[in-house]
């Protein structure tokens, strides 16, 4: 047995091998040493105390899925080796085979998957020049798409956005940056041998056969490109591990960068669209507010819509029109959501049917879900918006539903081995075997009663085990009543076990009937799985359409609850104007009423907004709010505002907060500059840029100079609509120099040395940051705050030169500057202090002695 174990293990060296032995799956040697602490089971040994002592551990076969979950969460793989014949009838060693290899990226087991999360396998290929391609495959649903990559940085963006569970790449091919990402995230890494990697024509043929097409040109893929090889590698690996042809994978999409509003991982993280910055979960995210979907597929799709909002104005308007219809017709929305709520997850159930792992209860759930499809499609088909009617134009799969109803009992057992899965009346032979099994059990009880009467042994029982089959059990106290025709089979401490010819006859009838019943039920169930698998592509199309309807209905539900309005969608580059806008997440979580604010960004007069105001005044909330409203609108959602006009943007960039990457030797300020550099290189006139406190991570003059130059660049070069929050009040002078820069500030009210944050954005600029007030609120010692006030007064006295102009304006002005600034000194001089004192002195009221004292003081300052 161990020899066979080692042979199988050699075929799967990178997986933990679960080897079925009776009621347990056992692991041996290094696998046992590695798995025991991970699975939290006892490490034992086979042949303990001998020269052949072998470490081992095991888990119950019925709890395998629970233990597999621990393996997969650790980023490891598992190979399951099952018994392929009955040990009771096997001659010699029981035949065993690996029935499946389970890896993090090829999961389909519902107990190991989150219904609203994708489970992606990523396949990467790179060329010598650094360009590459990535293929992403979800084995559980059949979703399959490829991306062309300019370089490793773009690959990293995709990996961060999509968070695949497994990374497939040839050994030594991954760029250093991708390797570092894999090590940091702990993602499972797999590789195909050089001889296994499909290349060139072989790769194209594999993909074509899988999709059932004659050429890949119709998909926009040219012969020999890396995207085809990446897709072929993913298919080869998934088919090999799943021991399946993946019949549900029948479509491949090529995702281009310009087909959606681009949101890089930094922007998604800063805006907390899918994951919170603190805990990493859904709480406090835009997803948590908008996800009112009632189906698992809808939950997966809404994440995709938020990750890749639309860029085509007409497509956005079509979604908004559908949401508007479902918002206005609450009764239709409720009926649709009720029907969808009973649908379940047919997309993944069809995938499991293809893989041959669908359970009877999952098949019944698919049947019950399909029963509600006609009602959902009827609500869509009679709606006015074209998009809803298009979603209704799919096959309801009524014939598949009828077949499932015909074949399955209303409530089947958990596993096929329990029996009672197939409905009566489907197969006369099965009905006969089932009837015989049931009747024979009644005969056993009848025989037990007769034997009690015949022998006078009231406690006599007929029992069953796998070794002896059926037998009569008599306690030791009643041994003197045992008749001569009882044949002893086993002696126990307190009883004896016997058989009789009549018991053996009934046993043969029962066992034969039960075995035949199970064999016939398995035969019918496998045929049913084949029928589902044959329609897997149609099931997926139906699931995709209903998932889209679910997301649109969810958007309408949120709009109804939160008083959202339909935004007007302008053309690319058009103005972004919001009246009384609200932050969707803060509003949903806050206990106090949210203070709404206006926003106006447009290319002619207000391209760049410089936002000043105190700490805790609401600047960061306002910035994120603006970006989220644009994202929501382009995803097809209504927005929290009284009124909104959204000119379509091509990208949203954000640079907020403080972070570092110490593993790469990058300080907080370096990360800030890298992210800002990416924005300045890629932002266009159709982009939205959100910058919060850029330049604060270095010395004051360095940071202020950088911030000034960055605003000038965005104004003059990229033309991107920009919100720039800052505590550098000097930047407000840009509004006087550049025609498309405007100042906004967070309003505050001062009262008895206290400040009240009004949370309102108003025209103008703040004259101070109120940092000392916030420090006092935070509990800094009074002496520290007072001394800081003295120092601040000294520093503020040196902000301007003798002519009263901002010193940062020194140098050549941008071409569009309203008035070219003079050549001014960058730093304050002592002469300015003297000049200011002279300007403020009231010479007509000075006495001779006071004048002499003033001159002495001014001379002292100059020296």
mmCIF file of N, CA and C in Angstrom, residues 468-527:
data_model
loop_
_atom_site.group_PDB
_atom_site.id
_atom_site.type_symbol
_atom_site.label_atom_id
_atom_site.label_comp_id
_atom_site.label_asym_id
_atom_site.label_seq_id
_atom_site.Cartn_x
_atom_site.Cartn_y
_atom_site.Cartn_z
ATOM 1 N N UNK A 468 -20.014 -9.054 8.968
ATOM 2 C CA UNK A 468 -20.839 -10.254 9.052
ATOM 3 C C UNK A 468 -22.171 -10.126 8.332
ATOM 4 N N UNK A 469 -22.520 -8.943 7.889
ATOM 5 C CA UNK A 469 -23.825 -8.753 7.307
ATOM 6 C C UNK A 469 -24.879 -8.741 8.402
ATOM 7 N N UNK A 470 -26.057 -9.351 8.133
ATOM 8 C CA UNK A 470 -27.106 -9.417 9.138
ATOM 9 C C UNK A 470 -26.845 -10.590 10.077
ATOM 10 N N UNK A 471 -27.183 -10.416 11.373
ATOM 11 C CA UNK A 471 -26.979 -11.488 12.357
ATOM 12 C C UNK A 471 -27.962 -11.273 13.513
ATOM 13 N N UNK A 472 -28.136 -12.346 14.293
ATOM 14 C CA UNK A 472 -28.972 -12.288 15.484
ATOM 15 C C UNK A 472 -28.060 -12.125 16.696
ATOM 16 N N UNK A 473 -28.392 -11.161 17.557
ATOM 17 C CA UNK A 473 -27.577 -10.929 18.742
ATOM 18 C C UNK A 473 -28.370 -11.332 19.988
ATOM 19 N N UNK A 474 -27.744 -12.222 20.821
ATOM 20 C CA UNK A 474 -28.380 -12.745 22.037
ATOM 21 C C UNK A 474 -27.460 -12.442 23.213
ATOM 22 N N UNK A 475 -28.000 -11.847 24.257
ATOM 23 C CA UNK A 475 -27.189 -11.528 25.431
ATOM 24 C C UNK A 475 -26.744 -12.822 26.103
ATOM 25 N N UNK A 476 -25.669 -12.723 26.887
ATOM 26 C CA UNK A 476 -25.097 -13.901 27.550
ATOM 27 C C UNK A 476 -26.095 -14.492 28.560
ATOM 28 N N UNK A 477 -26.932 -13.656 29.142
ATOM 29 C CA UNK A 477 -27.903 -14.154 30.131
ATOM 30 C C UNK A 477 -28.951 -15.069 29.513
ATOM 31 N N UNK A 478 -29.133 -14.974 28.163
ATOM 32 C CA UNK A 478 -30.165 -15.778 27.488
ATOM 33 C C UNK A 478 -29.583 -16.915 26.652
ATOM 34 N N UNK A 479 -28.305 -17.255 26.888
ATOM 35 C CA UNK A 479 -27.670 -18.285 26.063
ATOM 36 C C UNK A 479 -28.350 -19.647 26.205
ATOM 37 N N UNK A 480 -28.935 -19.925 27.360
ATOM 38 C CA UNK A 480 -29.568 -21.243 27.552
ATOM 39 C C UNK A 480 -30.831 -21.403 26.714
ATOM 40 N N UNK A 481 -31.346 -20.304 26.126
ATOM 41 C CA UNK A 481 -32.552 -20.376 25.301
ATOM 42 C C UNK A 481 -32.253 -20.471 23.806
ATOM 43 N N UNK A 482 -30.967 -20.410 23.433
ATOM 44 C CA UNK A 482 -30.598 -20.423 22.011
ATOM 45 C C UNK A 482 -30.917 -21.798 21.416
ATOM 46 N N UNK A 483 -31.716 -21.873 20.294
ATOM 47 C CA UNK A 483 -32.056 -23.173 19.685
ATOM 48 C C UNK A 483 -30.866 -23.742 18.901
ATOM 49 N N UNK A 484 -30.907 -25.035 18.565
ATOM 50 C CA UNK A 484 -29.775 -25.680 17.887
ATOM 51 C C UNK A 484 -29.500 -25.155 16.478
ATOM 52 N N UNK A 485 -30.512 -24.590 15.799
ATOM 53 C CA UNK A 485 -30.288 -24.157 14.412
ATOM 54 C C UNK A 485 -29.592 -22.803 14.313
ATOM 55 N N UNK A 486 -29.302 -22.167 15.472
ATOM 56 C CA UNK A 486 -28.520 -20.916 15.459
ATOM 57 C C UNK A 486 -27.045 -21.257 15.265
ATOM 58 N N UNK A 487 -26.411 -20.612 14.289
ATOM 59 C CA UNK A 487 -24.997 -20.860 14.005
ATOM 60 C C UNK A 487 -24.178 -19.692 14.554
ATOM 61 N N UNK A 488 -23.262 -20.017 15.526
ATOM 62 C CA UNK A 488 -22.482 -18.950 16.158
ATOM 63 C C UNK A 488 -21.500 -18.335 15.146
ATOM 64 N N UNK A 489 -21.439 -16.959 15.131
ATOM 65 C CA UNK A 489 -20.507 -16.236 14.248
ATOM 66 C C UNK A 489 -19.450 -15.454 15.029
ATOM 67 N N UNK A 490 -19.825 -14.944 16.233
ATOM 68 C CA UNK A 490 -18.872 -14.113 16.969
ATOM 69 C C UNK A 490 -19.263 -14.076 18.442
ATOM 70 N N UNK A 491 -18.240 -14.069 19.294
ATOM 71 C CA UNK A 491 -18.455 -13.982 20.736
ATOM 72 C C UNK A 491 -17.986 -12.620 21.227
ATOM 73 N N UNK A 492 -18.879 -11.922 21.955
ATOM 74 C CA UNK A 492 -18.553 -10.635 22.556
ATOM 75 C C UNK A 492 -18.527 -10.773 24.069
ATOM 76 N N UNK A 493 -18.164 -9.712 24.758
ATOM 77 C CA UNK A 493 -18.062 -9.769 26.223
ATOM 78 C C UNK A 493 -19.415 -10.051 26.855
ATOM 79 N N UNK A 494 -20.464 -9.487 26.309
ATOM 80 C CA UNK A 494 -21.780 -9.612 26.931
ATOM 81 C C UNK A 494 -22.818 -10.273 26.044
ATOM 82 N N UNK A 495 -22.423 -10.741 24.867
ATOM 83 C CA UNK A 495 -23.411 -11.313 23.939
ATOM 84 C C UNK A 495 -22.737 -12.255 22.961
ATOM 85 N N UNK A 496 -23.571 -13.015 22.248
ATOM 86 C CA UNK A 496 -23.133 -13.877 21.158
ATOM 87 C C UNK A 496 -23.900 -13.488 19.903
ATOM 88 N N UNK A 497 -23.236 -13.635 18.765
ATOM 89 C CA UNK A 497 -23.869 -13.321 17.487
ATOM 90 C C UNK A 497 -24.050 -14.603 16.677
ATOM 91 N N UNK A 498 -25.255 -14.731 16.051
ATOM 92 C CA UNK A 498 -25.594 -15.952 15.334
ATOM 93 C C UNK A 498 -26.195 -15.603 13.973
ATOM 94 N N UNK A 499 -26.236 -16.632 13.099
ATOM 95 C CA UNK A 499 -26.979 -16.531 11.841
ATOM 96 C C UNK A 499 -27.814 -17.787 11.681
ATOM 97 N N UNK A 500 -28.830 -17.641 10.813
ATOM 98 C CA UNK A 500 -29.645 -18.799 10.430
ATOM 99 C C UNK A 500 -29.810 -18.772 8.924
ATOM 100 N N UNK A 501 -30.187 -19.882 8.307
ATOM 101 C CA UNK A 501 -30.397 -19.887 6.848
ATOM 102 C C UNK A 501 -31.416 -18.840 6.402
ATOM 103 N N UNK A 502 -32.450 -18.621 7.187
ATOM 104 C CA UNK A 502 -33.465 -17.643 6.794
ATOM 105 C C UNK A 502 -32.900 -16.223 6.828
ATOM 106 N N UNK A 503 -32.073 -15.937 7.844
ATOM 107 C CA UNK A 503 -31.446 -14.611 7.920
ATOM 108 C C UNK A 503 -30.538 -14.388 6.713
ATOM 109 N N UNK A 504 -29.752 -15.386 6.313
ATOM 110 C CA UNK A 504 -28.846 -15.241 5.168
ATOM 111 C C UNK A 504 -29.615 -15.016 3.876
ATOM 112 N N UNK A 505 -30.751 -15.712 3.722
ATOM 113 C CA UNK A 505 -31.550 -15.522 2.510
ATOM 114 C C UNK A 505 -32.061 -14.078 2.423
ATOM 115 N N UNK A 506 -32.583 -13.593 3.546
ATOM 116 C CA UNK A 506 -33.067 -12.218 3.544
ATOM 117 C C UNK A 506 -31.935 -11.217 3.312
ATOM 118 N N UNK A 507 -30.776 -11.525 3.882
ATOM 119 C CA UNK A 507 -29.624 -10.633 3.699
ATOM 120 C C UNK A 507 -29.248 -10.517 2.229
ATOM 121 N N UNK A 508 -29.198 -11.667 1.545
ATOM 122 C CA UNK A 508 -28.834 -11.636 0.127
ATOM 123 C C UNK A 508 -29.850 -10.844 -0.680
ATOM 124 N N UNK A 509 -31.116 -10.989 -0.308
ATOM 125 C CA UNK A 509 -32.147 -10.249 -1.040
ATOM 126 C C UNK A 509 -32.023 -8.746 -0.794
ATOM 127 N N UNK A 510 -31.810 -8.403 0.466
ATOM 128 C CA UNK A 510 -31.730 -6.979 0.811
ATOM 129 C C UNK A 510 -30.497 -6.344 0.178
ATOM 130 N N UNK A 511 -29.329 -6.979 0.401
ATOM 131 C CA UNK A 511 -28.088 -6.390 -0.115
ATOM 132 C C UNK A 511 -28.111 -6.313 -1.631
ATOM 133 N N UNK A 512 -28.630 -7.307 -2.245
ATOM 134 C CA UNK A 512 -28.693 -7.281 -3.702
ATOM 135 C C UNK A 512 -29.593 -6.177 -4.204
ATOM 136 N N UNK A 513 -30.747 -6.036 -3.503
ATOM 137 C CA UNK A 513 -31.688 -5.000 -3.922
ATOM 138 C C UNK A 513 -31.106 -3.614 -3.691
ATOM 139 N N UNK A 514 -30.478 -3.390 -2.541
ATOM 140 C CA UNK A 514 -29.923 -2.079 -2.239
ATOM 141 C C UNK A 514 -28.782 -1.723 -3.192
ATOM 142 N N UNK A 515 -27.931 -2.725 -3.479
ATOM 143 C CA UNK A 515 -26.824 -2.454 -4.397
ATOM 144 C C UNK A 515 -27.343 -2.134 -5.788
ATOM 145 N N UNK A 516 -28.376 -2.880 -6.209
ATOM 146 C CA UNK A 516 -28.931 -2.613 -7.536
ATOM 147 C C UNK A 516 -29.610 -1.248 -7.559
ATOM 148 N N UNK A 517 -30.323 -0.923 -6.472
ATOM 149 C CA UNK A 517 -30.965 0.392 -6.404
ATOM 150 C C UNK A 517 -29.927 1.501 -6.509
ATOM 151 N N UNK A 518 -28.839 1.422 -5.743
ATOM 152 C CA UNK A 518 -27.810 2.460 -5.771
ATOM 153 C C UNK A 518 -27.140 2.535 -7.139
ATOM 154 N N UNK A 519 -26.910 1.366 -7.747
ATOM 155 C CA UNK A 519 -26.271 1.360 -9.065
ATOM 156 C C UNK A 519 -27.166 2.023 -10.107
ATOM 157 N N UNK A 520 -28.474 1.721 -10.064
ATOM 158 C CA UNK A 520 -29.393 2.316 -11.031
ATOM 159 C C UNK A 520 -29.557 3.818 -10.775
ATOM 160 N N UNK A 521 -29.607 4.211 -9.482
ATOM 161 C CA UNK A 521 -29.727 5.639 -9.172
ATOM 162 C C UNK A 521 -28.495 6.397 -9.656
ATOM 163 N N UNK A 522 -27.322 5.831 -9.459
ATOM 164 C CA UNK A 522 -26.106 6.494 -9.932
ATOM 165 C C UNK A 522 -26.122 6.630 -11.446
ATOM 166 N N UNK A 523 -26.587 5.572 -12.119
ATOM 167 C CA UNK A 523 -26.647 5.621 -13.579
ATOM 168 C C UNK A 523 -27.565 6.750 -14.048
ATOM 169 N N UNK A 524 -28.722 6.899 -13.450
ATOM 170 C CA UNK A 524 -29.662 7.950 -13.849
ATOM 171 C C UNK A 524 -29.128 9.330 -13.465
ATOM 172 N N UNK A 525 -28.513 9.413 -12.306
ATOM 173 C CA UNK A 525 -28.008 10.716 -11.873
ATOM 174 C C UNK A 525 -26.866 11.177 -12.765
ATOM 175 N N UNK A 526 -25.982 10.262 -13.160
ATOM 176 C CA UNK A 526 -24.886 10.640 -14.067
ATOM 177 C C UNK A 526 -25.446 11.104 -15.409
ATOM 178 N N UNK A 527 -26.493 10.461 -15.861
ATOM 179 C CA UNK A 527 -27.123 10.903 -17.117
ATOM 180 C C UNK A 527 -27.716 12.300 -16.952
#
